[in-house]
PDB file of N, CA, C and O in Angstrom:
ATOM      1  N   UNK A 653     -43.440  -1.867 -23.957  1.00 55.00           N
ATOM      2  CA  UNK A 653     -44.745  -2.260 -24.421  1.00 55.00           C
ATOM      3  C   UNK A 653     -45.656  -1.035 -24.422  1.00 55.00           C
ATOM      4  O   UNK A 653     -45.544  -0.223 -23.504  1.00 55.00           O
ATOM      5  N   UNK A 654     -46.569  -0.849 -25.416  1.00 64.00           N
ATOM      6  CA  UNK A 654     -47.218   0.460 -25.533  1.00 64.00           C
ATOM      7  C   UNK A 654     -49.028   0.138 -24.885  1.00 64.00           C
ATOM      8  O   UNK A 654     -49.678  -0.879 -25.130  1.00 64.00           O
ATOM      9  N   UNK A 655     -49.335   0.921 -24.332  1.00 62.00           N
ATOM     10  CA  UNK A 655     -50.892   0.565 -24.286  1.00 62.00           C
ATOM     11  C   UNK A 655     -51.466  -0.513 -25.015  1.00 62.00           C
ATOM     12  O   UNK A 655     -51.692  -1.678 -24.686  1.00 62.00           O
ATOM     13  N   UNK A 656     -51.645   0.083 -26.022  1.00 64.00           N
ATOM     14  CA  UNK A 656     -52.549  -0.489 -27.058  1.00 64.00           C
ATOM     15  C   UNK A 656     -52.404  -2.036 -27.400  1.00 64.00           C
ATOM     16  O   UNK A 656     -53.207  -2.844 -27.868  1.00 64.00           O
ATOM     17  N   UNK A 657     -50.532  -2.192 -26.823  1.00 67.00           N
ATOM     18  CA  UNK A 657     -50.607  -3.956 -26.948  1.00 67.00           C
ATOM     19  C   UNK A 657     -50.843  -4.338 -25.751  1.00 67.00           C
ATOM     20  O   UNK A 657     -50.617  -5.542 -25.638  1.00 67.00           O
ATOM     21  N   UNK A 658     -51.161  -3.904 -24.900  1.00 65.00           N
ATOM     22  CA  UNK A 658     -51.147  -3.984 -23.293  1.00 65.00           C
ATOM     23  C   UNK A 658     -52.840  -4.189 -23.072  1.00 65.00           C
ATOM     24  O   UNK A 658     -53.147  -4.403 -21.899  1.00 65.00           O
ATOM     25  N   UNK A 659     -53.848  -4.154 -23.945  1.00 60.00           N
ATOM     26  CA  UNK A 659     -55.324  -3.801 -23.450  1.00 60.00           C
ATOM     27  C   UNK A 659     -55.781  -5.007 -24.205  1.00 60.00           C
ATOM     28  O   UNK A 659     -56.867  -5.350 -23.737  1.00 60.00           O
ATOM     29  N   UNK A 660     -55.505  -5.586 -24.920  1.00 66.00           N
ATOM     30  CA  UNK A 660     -56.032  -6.792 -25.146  1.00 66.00           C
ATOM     31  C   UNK A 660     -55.298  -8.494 -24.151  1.00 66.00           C
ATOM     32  O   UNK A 660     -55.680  -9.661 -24.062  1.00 66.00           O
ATOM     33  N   UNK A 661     -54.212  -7.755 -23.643  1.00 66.00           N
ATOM     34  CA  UNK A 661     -53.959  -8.706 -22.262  1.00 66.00           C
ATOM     35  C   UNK A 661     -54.937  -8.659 -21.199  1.00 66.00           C
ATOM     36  O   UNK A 661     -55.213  -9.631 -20.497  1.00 66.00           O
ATOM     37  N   UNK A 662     -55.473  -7.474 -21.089  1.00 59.00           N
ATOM     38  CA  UNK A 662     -56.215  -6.740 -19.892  1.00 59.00           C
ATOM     39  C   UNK A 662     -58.006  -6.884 -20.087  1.00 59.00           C
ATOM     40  O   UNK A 662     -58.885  -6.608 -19.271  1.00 59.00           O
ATOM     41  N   UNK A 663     -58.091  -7.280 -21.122  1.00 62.00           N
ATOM     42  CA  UNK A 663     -59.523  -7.605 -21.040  1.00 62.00           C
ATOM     43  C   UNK A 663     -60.446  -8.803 -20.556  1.00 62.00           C
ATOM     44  O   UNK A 663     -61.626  -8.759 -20.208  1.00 62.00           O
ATOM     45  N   UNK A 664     -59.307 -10.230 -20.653  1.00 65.00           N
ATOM     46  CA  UNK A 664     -59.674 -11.354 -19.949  1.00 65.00           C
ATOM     47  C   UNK A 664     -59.781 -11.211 -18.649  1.00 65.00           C
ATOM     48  O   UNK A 664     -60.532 -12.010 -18.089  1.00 65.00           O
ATOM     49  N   UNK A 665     -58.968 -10.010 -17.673  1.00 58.00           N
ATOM     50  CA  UNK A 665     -58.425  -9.985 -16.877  1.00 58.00           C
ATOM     51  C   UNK A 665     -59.947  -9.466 -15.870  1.00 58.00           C
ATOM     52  O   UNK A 665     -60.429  -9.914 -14.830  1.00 58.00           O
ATOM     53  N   UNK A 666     -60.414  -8.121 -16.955  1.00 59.00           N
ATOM     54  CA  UNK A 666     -61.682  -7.335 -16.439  1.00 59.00           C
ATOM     55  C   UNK A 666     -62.640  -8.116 -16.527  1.00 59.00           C
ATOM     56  O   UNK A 666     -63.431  -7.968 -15.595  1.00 59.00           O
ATOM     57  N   UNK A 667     -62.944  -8.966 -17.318  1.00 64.00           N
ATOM     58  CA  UNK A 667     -64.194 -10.266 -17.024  1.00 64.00           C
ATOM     59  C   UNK A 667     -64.206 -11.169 -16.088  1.00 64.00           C
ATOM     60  O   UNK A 667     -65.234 -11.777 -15.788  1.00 64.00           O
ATOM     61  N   UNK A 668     -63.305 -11.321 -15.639  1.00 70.00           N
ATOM     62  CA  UNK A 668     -62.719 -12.482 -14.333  1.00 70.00           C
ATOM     63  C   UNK A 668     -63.545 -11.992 -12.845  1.00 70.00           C
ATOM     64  O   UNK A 668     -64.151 -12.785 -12.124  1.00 70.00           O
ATOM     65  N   UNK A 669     -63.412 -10.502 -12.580  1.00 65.00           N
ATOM     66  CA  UNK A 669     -63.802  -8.917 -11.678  1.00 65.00           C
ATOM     67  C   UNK A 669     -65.356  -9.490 -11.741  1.00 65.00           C
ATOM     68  O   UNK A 669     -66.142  -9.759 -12.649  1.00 65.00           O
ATOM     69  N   UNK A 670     -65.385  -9.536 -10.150  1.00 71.00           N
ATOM     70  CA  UNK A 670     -66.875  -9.500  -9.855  1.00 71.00           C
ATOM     71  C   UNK A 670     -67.569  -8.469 -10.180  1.00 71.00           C
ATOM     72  O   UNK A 670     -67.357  -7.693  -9.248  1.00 71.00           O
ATOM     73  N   UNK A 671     -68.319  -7.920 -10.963  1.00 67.00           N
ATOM     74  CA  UNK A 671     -69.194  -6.357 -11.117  1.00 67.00           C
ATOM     75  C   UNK A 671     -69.814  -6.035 -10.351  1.00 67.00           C
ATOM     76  O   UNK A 671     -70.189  -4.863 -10.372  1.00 67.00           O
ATOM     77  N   UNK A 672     -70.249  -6.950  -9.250  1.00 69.00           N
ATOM     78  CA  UNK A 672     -70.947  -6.125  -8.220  1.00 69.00           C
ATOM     79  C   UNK A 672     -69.573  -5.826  -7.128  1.00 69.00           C
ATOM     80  O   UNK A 672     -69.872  -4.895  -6.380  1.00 69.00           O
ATOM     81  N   UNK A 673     -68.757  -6.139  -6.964  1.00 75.00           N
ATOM     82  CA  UNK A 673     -67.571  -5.739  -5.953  1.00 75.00           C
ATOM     83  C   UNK A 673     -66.836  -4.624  -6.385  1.00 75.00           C
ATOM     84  O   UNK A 673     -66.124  -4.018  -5.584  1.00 75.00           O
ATOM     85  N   UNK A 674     -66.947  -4.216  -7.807  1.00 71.00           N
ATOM     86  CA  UNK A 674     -65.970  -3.924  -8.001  1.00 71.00           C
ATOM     87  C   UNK A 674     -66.673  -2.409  -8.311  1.00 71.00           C
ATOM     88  O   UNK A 674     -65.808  -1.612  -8.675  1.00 71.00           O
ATOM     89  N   UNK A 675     -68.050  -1.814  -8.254  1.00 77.00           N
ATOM     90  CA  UNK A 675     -68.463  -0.078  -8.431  1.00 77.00           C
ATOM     91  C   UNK A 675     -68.064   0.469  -7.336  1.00 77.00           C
ATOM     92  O   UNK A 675     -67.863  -0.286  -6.384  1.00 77.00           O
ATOM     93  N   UNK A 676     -67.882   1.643  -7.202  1.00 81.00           N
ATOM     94  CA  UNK A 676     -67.736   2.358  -6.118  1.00 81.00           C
ATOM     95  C   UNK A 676     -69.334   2.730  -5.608  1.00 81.00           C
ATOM     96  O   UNK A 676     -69.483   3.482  -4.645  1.00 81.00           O
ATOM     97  N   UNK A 677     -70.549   2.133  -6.343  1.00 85.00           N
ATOM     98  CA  UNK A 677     -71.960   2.918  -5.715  1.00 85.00           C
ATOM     99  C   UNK A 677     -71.907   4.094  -5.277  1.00 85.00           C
ATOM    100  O   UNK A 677     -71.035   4.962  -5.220  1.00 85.00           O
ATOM    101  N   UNK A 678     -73.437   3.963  -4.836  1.00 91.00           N
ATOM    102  CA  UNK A 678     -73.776   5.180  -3.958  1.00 91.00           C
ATOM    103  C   UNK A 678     -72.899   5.730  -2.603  1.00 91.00           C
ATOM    104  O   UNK A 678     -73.113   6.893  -2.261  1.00 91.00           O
ATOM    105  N   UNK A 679     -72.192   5.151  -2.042  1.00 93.00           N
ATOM    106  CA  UNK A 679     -71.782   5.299  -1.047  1.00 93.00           C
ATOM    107  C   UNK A 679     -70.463   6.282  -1.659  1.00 93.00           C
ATOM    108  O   UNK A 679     -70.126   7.345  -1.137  1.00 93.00           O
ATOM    109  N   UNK A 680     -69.945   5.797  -2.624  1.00 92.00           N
ATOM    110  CA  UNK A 680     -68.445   6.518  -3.227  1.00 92.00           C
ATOM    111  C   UNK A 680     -69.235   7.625  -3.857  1.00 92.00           C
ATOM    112  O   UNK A 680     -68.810   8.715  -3.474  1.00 92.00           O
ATOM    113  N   UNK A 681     -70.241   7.718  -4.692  1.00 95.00           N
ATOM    114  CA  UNK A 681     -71.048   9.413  -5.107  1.00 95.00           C
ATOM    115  C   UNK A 681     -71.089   9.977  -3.877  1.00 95.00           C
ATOM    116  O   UNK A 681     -71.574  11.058  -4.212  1.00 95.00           O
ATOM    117  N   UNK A 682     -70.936  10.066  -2.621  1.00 97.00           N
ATOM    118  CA  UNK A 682     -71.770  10.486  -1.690  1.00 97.00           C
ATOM    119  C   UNK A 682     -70.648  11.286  -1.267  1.00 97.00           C
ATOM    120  O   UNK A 682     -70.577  12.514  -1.201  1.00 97.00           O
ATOM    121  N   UNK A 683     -69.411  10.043  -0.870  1.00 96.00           N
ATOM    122  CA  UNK A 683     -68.177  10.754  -0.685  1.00 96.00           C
ATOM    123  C   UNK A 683     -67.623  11.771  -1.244  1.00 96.00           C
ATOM    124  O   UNK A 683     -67.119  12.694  -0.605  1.00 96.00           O
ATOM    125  N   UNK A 684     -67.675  11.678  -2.848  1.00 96.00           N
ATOM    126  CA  UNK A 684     -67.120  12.340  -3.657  1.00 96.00           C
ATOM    127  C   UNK A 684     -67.826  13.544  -3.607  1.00 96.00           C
ATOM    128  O   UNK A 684     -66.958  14.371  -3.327  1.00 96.00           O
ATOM    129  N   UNK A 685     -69.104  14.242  -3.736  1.00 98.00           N
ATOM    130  CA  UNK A 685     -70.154  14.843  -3.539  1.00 98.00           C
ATOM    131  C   UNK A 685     -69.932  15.543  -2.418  1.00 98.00           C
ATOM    132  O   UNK A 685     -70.001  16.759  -2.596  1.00 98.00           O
ATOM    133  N   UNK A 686     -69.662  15.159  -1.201  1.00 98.00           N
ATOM    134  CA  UNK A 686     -69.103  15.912  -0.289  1.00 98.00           C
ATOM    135  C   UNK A 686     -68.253  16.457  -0.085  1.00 98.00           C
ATOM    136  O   UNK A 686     -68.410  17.539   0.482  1.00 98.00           O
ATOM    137  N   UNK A 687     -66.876  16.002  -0.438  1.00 98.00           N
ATOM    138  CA  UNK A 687     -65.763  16.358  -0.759  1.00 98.00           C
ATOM    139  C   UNK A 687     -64.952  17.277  -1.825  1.00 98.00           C
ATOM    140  O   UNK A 687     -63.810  17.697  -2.011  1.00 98.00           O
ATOM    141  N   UNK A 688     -66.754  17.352  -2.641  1.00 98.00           N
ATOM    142  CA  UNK A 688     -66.541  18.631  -4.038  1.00 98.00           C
ATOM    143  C   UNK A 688     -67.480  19.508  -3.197  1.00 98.00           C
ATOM    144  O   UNK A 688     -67.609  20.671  -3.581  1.00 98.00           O
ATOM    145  N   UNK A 689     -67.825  19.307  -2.636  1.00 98.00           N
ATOM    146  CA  UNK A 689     -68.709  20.721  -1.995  1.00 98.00           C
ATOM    147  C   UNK A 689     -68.315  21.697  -1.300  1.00 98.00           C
ATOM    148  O   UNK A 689     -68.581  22.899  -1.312  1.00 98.00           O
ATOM    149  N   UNK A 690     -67.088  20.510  -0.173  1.00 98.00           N
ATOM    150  CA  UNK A 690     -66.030  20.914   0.410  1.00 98.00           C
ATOM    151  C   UNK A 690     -65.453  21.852   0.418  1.00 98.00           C
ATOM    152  O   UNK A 690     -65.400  22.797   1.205  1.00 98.00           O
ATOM    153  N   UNK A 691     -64.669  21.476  -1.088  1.00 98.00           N
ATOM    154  CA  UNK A 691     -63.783  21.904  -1.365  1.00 98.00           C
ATOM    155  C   UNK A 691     -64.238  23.613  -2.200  1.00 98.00           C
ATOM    156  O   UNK A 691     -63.495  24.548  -2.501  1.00 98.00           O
ATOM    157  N   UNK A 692     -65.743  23.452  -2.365  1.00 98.00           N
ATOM    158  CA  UNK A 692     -66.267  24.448  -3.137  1.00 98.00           C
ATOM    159  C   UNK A 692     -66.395  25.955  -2.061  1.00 98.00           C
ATOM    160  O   UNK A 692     -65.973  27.106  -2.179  1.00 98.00           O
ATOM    161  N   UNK A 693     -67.296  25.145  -0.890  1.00 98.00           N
ATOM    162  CA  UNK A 693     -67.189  26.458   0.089  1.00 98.00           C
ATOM    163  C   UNK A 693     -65.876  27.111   0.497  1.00 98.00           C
ATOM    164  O   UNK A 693     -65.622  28.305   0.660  1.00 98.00           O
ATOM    165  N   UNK A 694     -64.991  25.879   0.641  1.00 98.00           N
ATOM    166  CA  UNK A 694     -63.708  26.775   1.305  1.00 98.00           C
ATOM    167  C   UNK A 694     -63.554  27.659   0.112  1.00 98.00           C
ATOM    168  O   UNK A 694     -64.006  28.795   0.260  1.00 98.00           O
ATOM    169  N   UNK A 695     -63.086  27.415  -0.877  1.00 98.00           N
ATOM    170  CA  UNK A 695     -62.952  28.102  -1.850  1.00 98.00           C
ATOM    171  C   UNK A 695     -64.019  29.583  -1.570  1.00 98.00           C
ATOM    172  O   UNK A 695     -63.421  30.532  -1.064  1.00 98.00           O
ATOM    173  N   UNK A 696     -65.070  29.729  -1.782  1.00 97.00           N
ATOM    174  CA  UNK A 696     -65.884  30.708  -1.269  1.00 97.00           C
ATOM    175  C   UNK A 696     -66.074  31.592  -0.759  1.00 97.00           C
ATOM    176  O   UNK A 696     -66.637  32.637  -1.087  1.00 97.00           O
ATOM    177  N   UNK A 697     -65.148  30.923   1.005  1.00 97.00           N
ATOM    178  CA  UNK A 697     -64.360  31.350   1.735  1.00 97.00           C
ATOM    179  C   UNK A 697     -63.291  32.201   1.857  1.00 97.00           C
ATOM    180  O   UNK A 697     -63.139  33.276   2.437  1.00 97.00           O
ATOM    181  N   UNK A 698     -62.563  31.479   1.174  1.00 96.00           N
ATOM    182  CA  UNK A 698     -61.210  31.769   0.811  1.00 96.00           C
ATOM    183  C   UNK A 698     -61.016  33.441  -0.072  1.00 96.00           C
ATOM    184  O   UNK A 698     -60.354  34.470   0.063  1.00 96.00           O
ATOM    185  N   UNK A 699     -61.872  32.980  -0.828  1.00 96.00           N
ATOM    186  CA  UNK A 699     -62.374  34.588  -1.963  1.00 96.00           C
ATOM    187  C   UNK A 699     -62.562  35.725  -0.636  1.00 96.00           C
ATOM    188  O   UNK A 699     -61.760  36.560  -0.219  1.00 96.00           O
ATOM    189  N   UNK A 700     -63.842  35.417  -0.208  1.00 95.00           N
ATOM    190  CA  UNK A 700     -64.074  36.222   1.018  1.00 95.00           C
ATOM    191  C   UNK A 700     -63.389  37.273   1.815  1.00 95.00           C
ATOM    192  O   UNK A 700     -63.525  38.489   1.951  1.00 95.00           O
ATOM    193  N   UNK A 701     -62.403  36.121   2.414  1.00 94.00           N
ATOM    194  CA  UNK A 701     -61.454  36.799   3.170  1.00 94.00           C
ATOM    195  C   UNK A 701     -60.379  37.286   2.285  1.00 94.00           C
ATOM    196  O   UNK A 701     -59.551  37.664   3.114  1.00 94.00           O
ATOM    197  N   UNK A 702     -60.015  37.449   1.455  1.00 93.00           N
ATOM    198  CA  UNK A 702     -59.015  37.786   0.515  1.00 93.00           C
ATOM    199  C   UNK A 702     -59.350  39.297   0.146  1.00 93.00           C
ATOM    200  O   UNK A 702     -58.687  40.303  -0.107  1.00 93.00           O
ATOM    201  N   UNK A 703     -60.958  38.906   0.255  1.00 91.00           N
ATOM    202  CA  UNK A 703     -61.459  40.219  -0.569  1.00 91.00           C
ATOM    203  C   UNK A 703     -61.552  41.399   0.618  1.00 91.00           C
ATOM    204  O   UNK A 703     -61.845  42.567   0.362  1.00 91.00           O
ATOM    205  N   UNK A 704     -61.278  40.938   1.844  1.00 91.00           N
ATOM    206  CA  UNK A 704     -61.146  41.762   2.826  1.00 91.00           C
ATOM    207  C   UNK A 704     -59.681  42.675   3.229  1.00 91.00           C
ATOM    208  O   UNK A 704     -59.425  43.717   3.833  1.00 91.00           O
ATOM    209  N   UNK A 705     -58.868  41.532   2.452  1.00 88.00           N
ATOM    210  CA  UNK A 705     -57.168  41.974   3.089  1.00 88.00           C
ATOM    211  C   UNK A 705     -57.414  43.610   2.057  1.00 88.00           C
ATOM    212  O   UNK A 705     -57.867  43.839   0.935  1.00 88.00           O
ATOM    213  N   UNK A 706     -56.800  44.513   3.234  1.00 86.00           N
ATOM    214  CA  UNK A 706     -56.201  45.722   2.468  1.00 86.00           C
ATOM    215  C   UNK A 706     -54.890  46.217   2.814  1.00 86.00           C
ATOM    216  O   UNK A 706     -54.825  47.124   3.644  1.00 86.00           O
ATOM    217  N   UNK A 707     -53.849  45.759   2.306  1.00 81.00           N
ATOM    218  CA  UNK A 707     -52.401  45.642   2.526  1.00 81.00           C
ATOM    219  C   UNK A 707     -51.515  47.028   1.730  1.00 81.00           C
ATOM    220  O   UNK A 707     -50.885  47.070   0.673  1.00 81.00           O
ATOM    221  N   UNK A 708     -51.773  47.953   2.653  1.00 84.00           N
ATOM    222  CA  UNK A 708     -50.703  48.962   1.754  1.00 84.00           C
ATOM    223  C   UNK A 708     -49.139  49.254   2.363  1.00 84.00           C
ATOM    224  O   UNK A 708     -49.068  49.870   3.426  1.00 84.00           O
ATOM    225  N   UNK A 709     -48.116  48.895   1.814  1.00 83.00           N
ATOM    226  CA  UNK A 709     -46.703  48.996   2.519  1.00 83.00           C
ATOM    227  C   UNK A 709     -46.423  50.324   2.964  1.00 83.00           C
ATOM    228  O   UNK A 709     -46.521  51.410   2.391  1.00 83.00           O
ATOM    229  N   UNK A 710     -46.044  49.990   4.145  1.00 83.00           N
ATOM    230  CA  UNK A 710     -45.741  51.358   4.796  1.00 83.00           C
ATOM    231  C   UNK A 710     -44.269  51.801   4.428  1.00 83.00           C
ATOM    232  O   UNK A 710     -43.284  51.064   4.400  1.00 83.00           O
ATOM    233  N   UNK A 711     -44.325  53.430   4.093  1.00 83.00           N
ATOM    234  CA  UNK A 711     -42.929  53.590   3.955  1.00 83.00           C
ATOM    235  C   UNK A 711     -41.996  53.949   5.437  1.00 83.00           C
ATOM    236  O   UNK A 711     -42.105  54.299   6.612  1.00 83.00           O
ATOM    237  N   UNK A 712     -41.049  53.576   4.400  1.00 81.00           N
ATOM    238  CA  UNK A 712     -39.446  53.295   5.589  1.00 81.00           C
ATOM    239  C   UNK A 712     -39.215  54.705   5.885  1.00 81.00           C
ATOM    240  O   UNK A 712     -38.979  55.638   5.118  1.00 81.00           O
ATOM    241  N   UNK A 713     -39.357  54.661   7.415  1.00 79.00           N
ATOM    242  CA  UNK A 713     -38.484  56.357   8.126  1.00 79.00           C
ATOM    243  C   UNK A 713     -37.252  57.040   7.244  1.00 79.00           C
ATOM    244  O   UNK A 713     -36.343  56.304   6.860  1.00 79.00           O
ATOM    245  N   UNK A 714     -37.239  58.059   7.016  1.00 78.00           N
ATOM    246  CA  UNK A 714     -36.016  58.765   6.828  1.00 78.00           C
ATOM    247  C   UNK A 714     -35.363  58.522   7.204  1.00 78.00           C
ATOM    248  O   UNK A 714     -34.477  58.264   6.389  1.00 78.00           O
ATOM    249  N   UNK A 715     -35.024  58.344   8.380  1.00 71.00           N
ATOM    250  CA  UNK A 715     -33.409  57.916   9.407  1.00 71.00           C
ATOM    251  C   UNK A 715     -33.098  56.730   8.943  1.00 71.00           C
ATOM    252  O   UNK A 715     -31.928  56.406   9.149  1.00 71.00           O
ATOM    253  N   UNK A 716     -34.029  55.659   8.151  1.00 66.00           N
ATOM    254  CA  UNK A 716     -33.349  54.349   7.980  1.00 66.00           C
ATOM    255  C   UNK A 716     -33.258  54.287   6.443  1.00 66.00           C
ATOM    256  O   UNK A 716     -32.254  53.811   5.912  1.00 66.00           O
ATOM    257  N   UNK A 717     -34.204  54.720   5.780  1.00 55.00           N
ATOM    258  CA  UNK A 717     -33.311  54.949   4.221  1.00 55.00           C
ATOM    259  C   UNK A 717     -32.259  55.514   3.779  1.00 55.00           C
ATOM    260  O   UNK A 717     -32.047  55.507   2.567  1.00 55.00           O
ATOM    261  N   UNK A 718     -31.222  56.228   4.819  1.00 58.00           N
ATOM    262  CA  UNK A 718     -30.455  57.117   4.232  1.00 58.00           C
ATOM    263  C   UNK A 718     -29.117  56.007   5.548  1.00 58.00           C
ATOM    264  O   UNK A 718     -27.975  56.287   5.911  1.00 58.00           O
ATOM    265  N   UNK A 719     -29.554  55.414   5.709  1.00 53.00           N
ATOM    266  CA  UNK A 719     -28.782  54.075   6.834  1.00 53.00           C
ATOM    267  C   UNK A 719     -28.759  52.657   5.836  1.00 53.00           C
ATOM    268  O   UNK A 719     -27.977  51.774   5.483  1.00 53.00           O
ATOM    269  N   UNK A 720     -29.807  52.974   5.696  1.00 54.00           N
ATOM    270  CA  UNK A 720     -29.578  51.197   4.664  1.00 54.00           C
ATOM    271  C   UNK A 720     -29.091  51.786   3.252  1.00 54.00           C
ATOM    272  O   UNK A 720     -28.958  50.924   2.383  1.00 54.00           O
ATOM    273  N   UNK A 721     -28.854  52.866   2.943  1.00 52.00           N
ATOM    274  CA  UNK A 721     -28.690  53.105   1.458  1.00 52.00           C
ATOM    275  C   UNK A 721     -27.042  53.201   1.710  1.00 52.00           C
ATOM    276  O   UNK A 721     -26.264  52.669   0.918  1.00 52.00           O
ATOM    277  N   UNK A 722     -26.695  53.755   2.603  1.00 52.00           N
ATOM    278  CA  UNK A 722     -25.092  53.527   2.806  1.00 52.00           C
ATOM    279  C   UNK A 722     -24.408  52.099   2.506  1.00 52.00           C
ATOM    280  O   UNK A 722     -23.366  51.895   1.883  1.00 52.00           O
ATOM    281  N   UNK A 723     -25.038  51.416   2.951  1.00 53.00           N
ATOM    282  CA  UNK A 723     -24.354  49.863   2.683  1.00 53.00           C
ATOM    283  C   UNK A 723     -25.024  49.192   2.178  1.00 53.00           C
ATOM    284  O   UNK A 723     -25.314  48.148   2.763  1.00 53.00           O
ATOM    285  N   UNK A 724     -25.669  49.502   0.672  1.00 53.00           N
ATOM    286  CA  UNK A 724     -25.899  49.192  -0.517  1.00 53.00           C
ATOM    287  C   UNK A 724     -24.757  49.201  -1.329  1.00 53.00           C
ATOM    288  O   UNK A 724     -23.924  50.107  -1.319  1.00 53.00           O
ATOM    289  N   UNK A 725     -24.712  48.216  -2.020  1.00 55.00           N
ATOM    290  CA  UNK A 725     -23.294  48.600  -3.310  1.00 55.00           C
ATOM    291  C   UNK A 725     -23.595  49.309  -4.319  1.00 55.00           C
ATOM    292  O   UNK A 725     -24.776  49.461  -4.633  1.00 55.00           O
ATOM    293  N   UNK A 726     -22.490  49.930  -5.078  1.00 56.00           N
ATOM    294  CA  UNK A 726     -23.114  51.012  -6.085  1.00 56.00           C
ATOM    295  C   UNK A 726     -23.838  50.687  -6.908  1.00 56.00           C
ATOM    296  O   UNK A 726     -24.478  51.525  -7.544  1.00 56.00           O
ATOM    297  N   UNK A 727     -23.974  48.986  -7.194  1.00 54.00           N
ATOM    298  CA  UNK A 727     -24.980  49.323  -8.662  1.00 54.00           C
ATOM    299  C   UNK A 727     -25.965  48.574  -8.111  1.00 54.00           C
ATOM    300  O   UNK A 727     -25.908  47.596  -8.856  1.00 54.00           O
ATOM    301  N   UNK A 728     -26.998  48.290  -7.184  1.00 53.00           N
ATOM    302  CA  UNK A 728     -28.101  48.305  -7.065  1.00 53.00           C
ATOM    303  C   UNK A 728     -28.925  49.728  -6.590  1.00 53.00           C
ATOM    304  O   UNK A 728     -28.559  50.657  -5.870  1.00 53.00           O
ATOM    305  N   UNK A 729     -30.070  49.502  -7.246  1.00 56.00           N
ATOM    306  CA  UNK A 729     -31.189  50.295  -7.126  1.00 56.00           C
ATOM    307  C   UNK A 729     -31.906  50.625  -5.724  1.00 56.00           C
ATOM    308  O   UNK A 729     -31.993  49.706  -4.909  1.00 56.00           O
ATOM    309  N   UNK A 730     -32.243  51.446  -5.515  1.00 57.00           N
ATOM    310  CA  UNK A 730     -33.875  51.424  -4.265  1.00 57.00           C
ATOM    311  C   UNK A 730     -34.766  50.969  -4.792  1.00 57.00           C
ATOM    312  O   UNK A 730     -34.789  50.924  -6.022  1.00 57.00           O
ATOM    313  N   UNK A 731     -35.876  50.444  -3.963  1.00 57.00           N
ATOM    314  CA  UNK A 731     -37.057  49.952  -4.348  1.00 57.00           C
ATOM    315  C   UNK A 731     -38.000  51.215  -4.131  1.00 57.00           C
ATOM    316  O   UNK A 731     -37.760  52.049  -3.257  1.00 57.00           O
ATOM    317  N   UNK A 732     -39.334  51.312  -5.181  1.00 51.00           N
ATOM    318  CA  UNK A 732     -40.107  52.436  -4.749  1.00 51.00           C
ATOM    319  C   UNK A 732     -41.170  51.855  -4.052  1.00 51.00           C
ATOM    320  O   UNK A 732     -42.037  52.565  -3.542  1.00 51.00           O
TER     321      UNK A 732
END
């Protein structure tokens, strides 16, 4: 059955629905409203501290690149 024959079953159904039981009101804006604000600072946040990380890879000792490159197989690469 596709929607469209499915919504004229469904309309007797939505008149039956008390309208005052059935809004989410003020109380559900309030929730929602908070919960986008929420979600806005962390975000904010989140930027913040991100914008703080300074992550530069340290290179690998001599003694262990020329140790791990031994038992590499021949056809892979090093990483730079």
């Amino acid at each position: 059955m596709y929607a469209t024959q499915a919504l004229p079953h469904l309309v007797p159904l939505a008149e039956e629905l008390d309208k005052n039981k059935v809004t989410p009101g003020v109380l559900g804006f309030i929730v929602f409203a908070a919960l986008a604000v929420g979600v806005w600072l962390l975000m904010k946040s989140m930027n913040r501290h991100m914008g703080k990380v300074d992550f530069e890879e340290a290179p690998e000792a001599p003694g262990t690149a020329q140790a791990s490159g031994a038992s590499r197989s021949p056809g892979s690469a090093k990483r730079k």
